[in-house]
Every structure is written in structure tokens, then in C-alpha cells.
mmCIF file of C-alpha atoms and ligand atoms in Angstrom:
data_model
loop_
_atom_site.group_PDB
_atom_site.id
_atom_site.type_symbol
_atom_site.label_atom_id
_atom_site.label_comp_id
_atom_site.label_asym_id
_atom_site.label_seq_id
_atom_site.Cartn_x
_atom_site.Cartn_y
_atom_site.Cartn_z
ATOM 1 C CA UNK N 1 -34.128 -8.252 -35.607
ATOM 2 C CA UNK N 2 -32.823 -11.091 -33.515
ATOM 3 C CA UNK N 3 -30.536 -10.716 -30.588
ATOM 4 C CA UNK N 4 -28.583 -7.824 -29.276
ATOM 5 C CA UNK N 5 -30.206 -4.753 -27.887
ATOM 6 C CA UNK N 6 -28.606 -1.679 -29.361
ATOM 7 C CA UNK N 7 -26.360 0.386 -27.135
ATOM 8 C CA UNK N 8 -25.374 -2.250 -24.627
ATOM 9 C CA UNK N 9 -21.918 -2.839 -25.946
ATOM 10 C CA UNK N 10 -20.929 0.816 -25.930
ATOM 11 C CA UNK N 11 -20.271 0.851 -22.201
ATOM 12 C CA UNK N 12 -17.837 -2.015 -22.005
ATOM 13 C CA UNK N 13 -14.647 -0.910 -20.259
ATOM 14 C CA UNK N 14 -16.178 0.454 -17.066
ATOM 15 C CA UNK N 15 -17.469 -2.866 -15.819
ATOM 16 C CA UNK N 16 -15.724 -4.224 -12.737
ATOM 17 C CA UNK N 17 -14.522 -7.771 -12.978
ATOM 18 C CA UNK N 18 -16.291 -10.243 -10.768
ATOM 19 C CA UNK N 19 -13.167 -10.970 -8.760
ATOM 20 C CA UNK N 20 -12.921 -7.342 -7.720
ATOM 21 C CA UNK N 21 -16.486 -7.272 -6.498
ATOM 22 C CA UNK N 22 -16.072 -10.225 -4.194
ATOM 23 C CA UNK N 23 -13.119 -8.524 -2.576
ATOM 24 C CA UNK N 24 -15.310 -5.683 -1.467
ATOM 25 C CA UNK N 25 -16.890 -7.997 1.065
ATOM 26 C CA UNK N 26 -13.524 -8.341 2.721
ATOM 27 C CA UNK N 27 -12.946 -4.628 2.549
ATOM 28 C CA UNK N 28 -16.137 -3.707 4.274
ATOM 29 C CA UNK N 29 -14.755 -5.920 6.932
ATOM 30 C CA UNK N 30 -11.506 -3.930 6.897
ATOM 31 C CA UNK N 31 -13.342 -0.656 7.132
ATOM 32 C CA UNK N 32 -15.081 -1.857 10.237
ATOM 33 C CA UNK N 33 -11.708 -2.275 11.886
ATOM 34 C CA UNK N 34 -11.837 1.409 12.683
ATOM 35 C CA UNK N 35 -14.009 0.744 15.678
ATOM 36 C CA UNK N 36 -13.596 -2.869 16.613
ATOM 37 C CA UNK N 37 -11.809 -5.968 15.515
ATOM 38 C CA UNK N 38 -13.255 -7.649 12.522
ATOM 39 C CA UNK N 39 -14.102 -11.180 13.443
ATOM 40 C CA UNK N 40 -14.688 -12.465 9.965
ATOM 41 C CA UNK N 41 -11.508 -14.522 10.147
ATOM 42 C CA UNK N 42 -9.719 -16.481 7.470
ATOM 43 C CA UNK N 43 -12.812 -18.086 6.023
ATOM 44 C CA UNK N 44 -13.721 -14.826 4.300
ATOM 45 C CA UNK N 45 -11.043 -14.927 1.639
ATOM 46 C CA UNK N 46 -7.898 -16.920 1.214
ATOM 47 C CA UNK N 47 -7.617 -16.022 -2.445
ATOM 48 C CA UNK N 48 -6.329 -18.384 -5.053
ATOM 49 C CA UNK N 49 -4.845 -15.693 -7.207
ATOM 50 C CA UNK N 50 -3.615 -16.490 -10.650
ATOM 51 C CA UNK N 51 -1.427 -13.490 -11.245
ATOM 52 C CA UNK N 52 -0.391 -14.653 -14.668
ATOM 53 C CA UNK N 53 -3.657 -13.503 -16.141
ATOM 54 C CA UNK N 54 -3.107 -9.903 -15.133
ATOM 55 C CA UNK N 55 -1.320 -7.933 -17.808
ATOM 56 C CA UNK N 56 -1.742 -4.526 -16.250
ATOM 57 C CA UNK N 57 -0.628 -2.982 -12.964
ATOM 58 C CA UNK N 58 -0.985 -4.999 -9.792
ATOM 59 C CA UNK N 59 -0.149 -3.622 -6.387
ATOM 60 C CA UNK N 60 -0.988 -5.274 -3.113
ATOM 61 C CA UNK N 61 -0.030 -5.996 0.454
ATOM 62 C CA UNK N 62 1.158 -9.576 0.739
ATOM 63 C CA UNK N 63 -0.430 -12.141 3.045
ATOM 64 C CA UNK N 64 2.442 -11.720 5.453
ATOM 65 C CA UNK N 65 2.090 -7.948 5.499
ATOM 66 C CA UNK N 66 -1.689 -7.981 5.999
ATOM 67 C CA UNK N 67 -1.274 -10.491 8.788
ATOM 68 C CA UNK N 68 1.206 -8.194 10.495
ATOM 69 C CA UNK N 69 -0.933 -5.072 10.229
ATOM 70 C CA UNK N 70 -4.467 -6.393 10.428
ATOM 71 C CA UNK N 71 -4.194 -9.945 11.709
ATOM 72 C CA UNK N 72 -6.130 -11.262 8.730
ATOM 73 C CA UNK N 73 -5.238 -14.017 6.289
ATOM 74 C CA UNK N 74 -5.703 -12.128 3.068
ATOM 75 C CA UNK N 75 -3.880 -10.194 0.443
ATOM 76 C CA UNK N 76 -5.050 -6.650 0.108
ATOM 77 C CA UNK N 77 -5.182 -5.466 -3.489
ATOM 78 C CA UNK N 78 -4.942 -1.756 -4.138
ATOM 79 C CA UNK N 79 -4.665 -2.163 -7.875
ATOM 80 C CA UNK N 80 -5.563 -5.325 -9.700
ATOM 81 C CA UNK N 81 -5.015 -5.485 -13.411
ATOM 82 C CA UNK N 82 -5.261 -1.678 -13.686
ATOM 83 C CA UNK N 83 -8.454 -1.447 -11.613
ATOM 84 C CA UNK N 84 -7.915 0.821 -8.602
ATOM 85 C CA UNK N 85 -9.585 -0.279 -5.389
ATOM 86 C CA UNK N 86 -10.648 3.008 -3.832
ATOM 87 C CA UNK N 87 -12.224 1.281 -0.859
ATOM 88 C CA UNK N 88 -8.873 -0.109 0.178
ATOM 89 C CA UNK N 89 -7.181 3.252 -0.306
ATOM 90 C CA UNK N 90 -9.730 5.038 1.841
ATOM 91 C CA UNK N 91 -8.747 3.063 4.903
ATOM 92 C CA UNK N 92 -6.051 4.848 6.969
ATOM 93 C CA UNK N 93 -4.313 1.782 8.245
ATOM 94 C CA UNK N 94 -2.837 1.944 11.739
ATOM 95 C CA UNK N 95 0.835 1.084 12.038
ATOM 96 C CA UNK N 96 1.979 -0.409 15.338
ATOM 97 C CA UNK N 97 4.348 1.911 17.176
ATOM 98 C CA UNK N 98 7.186 -0.610 16.991
ATOM 99 C CA UNK N 99 6.819 -1.093 13.220
ATOM 100 C CA UNK N 100 9.018 1.064 11.010
ATOM 101 C CA UNK N 101 8.621 -0.569 7.630
ATOM 102 C CA UNK N 102 5.869 -0.901 5.069
ATOM 103 C CA UNK N 103 6.097 -3.346 2.183
ATOM 104 C CA UNK N 104 4.213 -3.210 -1.094
ATOM 105 C CA UNK N 105 4.280 -5.856 -3.801
ATOM 106 C CA UNK N 106 3.807 -4.777 -7.387
ATOM 107 C CA UNK N 107 4.395 -5.562 -11.039
ATOM 108 C CA UNK N 108 3.063 -4.795 -14.457
ATOM 109 C CA UNK N 109 3.501 -6.871 -17.563
ATOM 110 C CA UNK N 110 3.132 -3.735 -19.647
ATOM 111 C CA UNK N 111 5.163 -0.535 -19.405
ATOM 112 C CA UNK N 112 3.848 1.839 -16.752
ATOM 113 C CA UNK N 113 5.684 4.869 -15.374
ATOM 114 C CA UNK N 114 5.393 5.843 -11.741
ATOM 115 C CA UNK N 115 6.202 8.731 -9.436
ATOM 116 C CA UNK N 116 6.484 8.292 -5.701
ATOM 117 C CA UNK N 117 6.176 10.937 -3.007
ATOM 118 C CA UNK N 118 5.429 11.319 0.693
ATOM 119 C CA UNK N 119 3.516 13.630 2.972
ATOM 120 C CA UNK N 120 3.402 13.731 6.765
ATOM 121 C CA UNK N 121 0.805 15.813 8.587
ATOM 122 C CA UNK N 122 2.628 16.010 11.908
ATOM 123 C CA UNK N 123 6.277 16.680 11.180
ATOM 124 C CA UNK N 124 7.032 17.426 14.801
ATOM 125 C CA UNK N 125 6.463 13.738 15.535
ATOM 126 C CA UNK N 126 7.498 12.113 12.261
ATOM 127 C CA UNK N 127 10.061 12.833 9.583
ATOM 128 C CA UNK N 128 9.383 12.178 5.924
ATOM 129 C CA UNK N 129 9.561 8.481 5.041
ATOM 130 C CA UNK N 130 12.158 7.066 2.680
ATOM 131 C CA UNK N 131 11.778 4.301 0.159
ATOM 132 C CA UNK N 132 14.267 1.858 -1.301
ATOM 133 C CA UNK N 133 13.100 2.571 -4.840
ATOM 134 C CA UNK N 134 13.720 5.803 -6.694
ATOM 135 C CA UNK N 135 11.133 8.552 -6.819
ATOM 136 C CA UNK N 136 10.372 7.934 -10.430
ATOM 137 C CA UNK N 137 10.751 5.066 -12.797
ATOM 138 C CA UNK N 138 8.912 2.134 -14.298
ATOM 139 C CA UNK N 139 6.781 -0.414 -12.488
ATOM 140 C CA UNK N 140 8.824 -3.658 -12.487
ATOM 141 C CA UNK N 141 7.810 -6.347 -14.967
ATOM 142 C CA UNK N 142 8.180 -9.139 -12.426
ATOM 143 C CA UNK N 143 6.634 -9.264 -8.990
ATOM 144 C CA UNK N 144 8.817 -7.131 -6.674
ATOM 145 C CA UNK N 145 8.658 -5.640 -3.228
ATOM 146 C CA UNK N 146 9.392 -2.061 -2.332
ATOM 147 C CA UNK N 147 9.845 -0.824 1.165
ATOM 148 C CA UNK N 148 8.953 2.432 2.846
ATOM 149 C CA UNK N 149 10.859 3.222 6.040
ATOM 150 C CA UNK N 150 9.163 5.363 8.657
ATOM 151 C CA UNK N 151 11.056 7.599 11.044
ATOM 152 C CA UNK N 152 9.599 9.002 14.197
ATOM 153 C CA UNK N 153 11.470 12.233 14.848
ATOM 154 C CA UNK N 154 11.807 11.530 18.546
ATOM 155 C CA UNK N 155 11.054 15.169 19.224
ATOM 156 C CA UNK N 156 7.403 14.901 20.204
ATOM 157 C CA UNK N 157 4.693 12.478 21.213
ATOM 158 C CA UNK N 158 1.790 12.351 18.816
ATOM 159 C CA UNK N 159 -0.051 10.612 16.039
ATOM 160 C CA UNK N 160 1.118 11.260 12.502
ATOM 161 C CA UNK N 161 -0.824 10.486 9.363
ATOM 162 C CA UNK N 162 1.500 9.796 6.496
ATOM 163 C CA UNK N 163 0.577 9.507 2.857
ATOM 164 C CA UNK N 164 2.511 7.441 0.386
ATOM 165 C CA UNK N 165 1.542 8.935 -2.941
ATOM 166 C CA UNK N 166 2.050 6.873 -6.032
ATOM 167 C CA UNK N 167 1.177 8.270 -9.430
ATOM 168 C CA UNK N 168 0.792 5.659 -12.118
ATOM 169 C CA UNK N 169 0.564 6.466 -15.789
ATOM 170 C CA UNK N 170 -1.705 3.544 -16.582
ATOM 171 C CA UNK N 171 -3.215 5.224 -19.625
ATOM 172 C CA UNK N 172 -0.834 7.303 -21.687
ATOM 173 C CA UNK N 173 -2.814 10.486 -21.206
ATOM 174 C CA UNK N 174 -4.034 10.177 -17.628
ATOM 175 C CA UNK N 175 -2.353 9.646 -14.278
ATOM 176 C CA UNK N 176 -3.904 7.610 -11.477
ATOM 177 C CA UNK N 177 -3.073 9.189 -8.140
ATOM 178 C CA UNK N 178 -2.981 6.619 -5.340
ATOM 179 C CA UNK N 179 -2.779 7.857 -1.764
ATOM 180 C CA UNK N 180 -1.905 5.193 0.778
ATOM 181 C CA UNK N 181 -2.684 6.523 4.242
ATOM 182 C CA UNK N 182 -1.077 5.186 7.362
ATOM 183 C CA UNK N 183 -1.303 6.448 10.892
ATOM 184 C CA UNK N 184 1.231 5.824 13.537
ATOM 185 C CA UNK N 185 1.750 7.037 17.057
ATOM 186 C CA UNK N 186 5.239 8.358 17.656
ATOM 187 C CA UNK N 187 6.918 8.893 20.977
ATOM 188 C CA UNK N 188 9.348 11.478 22.157
ATOM 189 C CA UNK N 189 12.784 9.911 22.428
ATOM 190 C CA UNK N 190 13.903 8.680 25.806
ATOM 191 C CA UNK N 191 17.207 7.018 26.707
ATOM 192 C CA UNK N 192 16.563 3.850 24.714
ATOM 193 C CA UNK N 193 14.313 4.191 21.738
ATOM 194 C CA UNK N 194 13.790 1.477 19.152
ATOM 195 C CA UNK N 195 13.285 4.001 16.380
ATOM 196 C CA UNK N 196 16.973 4.925 16.265
ATOM 197 C CA UNK N 197 18.204 1.370 15.904
ATOM 198 C CA UNK N 198 17.955 1.343 12.135
ATOM 199 C CA UNK N 199 20.206 4.359 11.752
ATOM 200 C CA UNK N 200 22.655 2.958 14.257
ATOM 201 C CA UNK N 201 22.931 -0.252 12.301
ATOM 202 C CA UNK N 202 23.584 1.544 9.041
ATOM 203 C CA UNK N 203 25.973 4.182 10.323
ATOM 204 C CA UNK N 204 27.385 2.824 13.551
ATOM 205 C CA UNK N 205 30.108 0.547 12.225
ATOM 206 C CA UNK N 206 32.659 3.167 11.350
ATOM 207 C CA UNK N 207 32.707 4.973 14.665
HETATM 208 C C1 LIG B 301 0.790 13.156 -8.569
HETATM 209 O O1 LIG B 301 -0.072 13.845 -9.415
HETATM 210 C C2 LIG B 301 -0.701 14.966 -8.812
HETATM 211 C C3 LIG B 301 -1.711 15.521 -9.796
HETATM 212 O O2 LIG B 301 -1.131 15.707 -11.036
HETATM 213 C C4 LIG B 301 0.361 15.975 -8.422
HETATM 214 O O3 LIG B 301 -0.227 17.090 -7.805
HETATM 215 C C5 LIG B 301 1.333 15.315 -7.460
HETATM 216 O O4 LIG B 301 2.386 16.195 -7.138
HETATM 217 C C6 LIG B 301 1.901 14.046 -8.076
HETATM 218 N N1 LIG B 301 2.669 13.334 -7.047
HETATM 219 C C7 LIG B 301 3.887 12.866 -7.271
HETATM 220 C C8 LIG B 301 4.501 12.067 -6.178
HETATM 221 O O5 LIG B 301 4.495 13.054 -8.317
HETATM 222 C C1 LIG B 302 13.532 -3.067 -1.210
HETATM 223 O O1 LIG B 302 13.329 -3.734 0.016
HETATM 224 C C2 LIG B 302 12.609 -4.954 -0.091
HETATM 225 C C3 LIG B 302 12.305 -5.467 1.300
HETATM 226 O O2 LIG B 302 13.332 -5.199 2.194
HETATM 227 C C4 LIG B 302 13.420 -5.938 -0.913
HETATM 228 O O3 LIG B 302 12.726 -7.165 -1.035
HETATM 229 C C5 LIG B 302 13.638 -5.337 -2.284
HETATM 230 O O4 LIG B 302 14.443 -6.192 -3.057
HETATM 231 C C6 LIG B 302 14.292 -3.968 -2.179
HETATM 232 N N1 LIG B 302 14.294 -3.352 -3.488
HETATM 233 C C7 LIG B 302 15.336 -2.689 -3.962
HETATM 234 C C8 LIG B 302 15.175 -2.104 -5.308
HETATM 235 O O5 LIG B 302 16.362 -2.551 -3.307
#
């Protein structure tokens, strides 16, 4: 008759780890960026992350990347040890008009398959992005960066919302669909446009 109350242990796997909960504080802060700058500053969370404990999928924006996009000193975890952070995903992050590259850091100590795809809502202003990893494969076992290159079409002014869709087969039988939303204002091409420089660099040498 001593001890455990019956039924408590049955619900185990759904509990969020403590370290995920404290991140939500920072994310509420991110969500507020919609209207005004978040003034919470670096004191809110320079995380001392010990990645070695995480056996599952981890996917985040590095310190450097968050600094560039949001001006905050923090990593932004979208998936930490298989736990998807839907708050972070719900935030359609603005991309500065002169920024053409997104970087994501990821790894998984266990085998996880992925599929990658893109959508753009305003294809007059923006072409489909391209990534430097293939559209399907396995999440790397060591911490790696993949890049997504954005291309304004140059044909129209306007804001485009793009979705980087990453499907992860974390559990054998179910797929986690992650939609990373970014919005960027594109400009119609004029005589000198920074958005064509990348292509010029890659293709221009053999003219
Ligand atoms: C991800 O999964 C959803 C639901 O199964 C599917 O509709 C979508 O096409 C998949 N996306 C990619 C990039 O494979
Ligand atoms: C993709 O690009 C990133 C950043 O430019 C680089 O660190 C990474 O090694 C590249 N990955 C592949 C598979 O080429």
C-alpha cells in the first residue's frame, strides 16, 4: 500500500523536458518581435548546451544566424532531442532584403530519414529556393550545416512568404512535418541588383 499512485507512470513519454520549457520564455520574446523589438537582450538565455546528451534529432539556428536575423544572442532550437518546438516554427521570420542565405544546423545520433521541399506564395517576386543538400536522405550523424539559397525573381516588387518543409521520420511509422516560414521583400530588378551576384559568381567565369 505504500508509495506510488496507480496510473501515473502510464503517461511518461509526453512530458516536456525542463530545458525545453525554459526556452519558451525566450520564444514568447521572439513572437513579440512581430510588432516591436524585443528588448530582453542577452541576459535571457545564453544557453550552455551539452549536445552530447541528445541522441535524437536536433535542428537549430546557430548563435551567429540568430544574431544576424533577430539581433539576439541565442540559439533557436526547432527540434531538440526529437521534441519539436512548435512555437518556434509558428514564427514567420523576416529575412532582410539583402540576405539570400539561410543556415540550419542539425544532427542525429540515431538514423533518421528526411525529405526536404520548398513552397513560395508569391512566385512573381521569388523563385523557388535551392538547398545544398539533396531533397531526401539521412540526417547527418555529426553536427552539420545546410544552406538554403533564396532567389528574388527580379520581375516584381513584393513580399514573398517561403516555406522550407522538412519531413523527418523520427518514429518509424510517423513523419514529423516541419514548416519553416520566412518572409522576405523582393524588389524588381534595376540596373544593379545584388540578387544576381551569386549567379554571376558561379557562372560568370567562362564567358
Ligand atoms: C511531407 O509530408 C506531407 C504529409 O505526408 C506531404 O504532404 C508532403 O508532400 C511532404 N513534404 C515533402 C517535402 O516530402
Ligand atoms: C552547405 O553549405 C554550408 C554553408 O555554406 C556548408 O557549411 C556545408 O558544408 C554545405 N553542405 C554540403 C553538403 O555541401
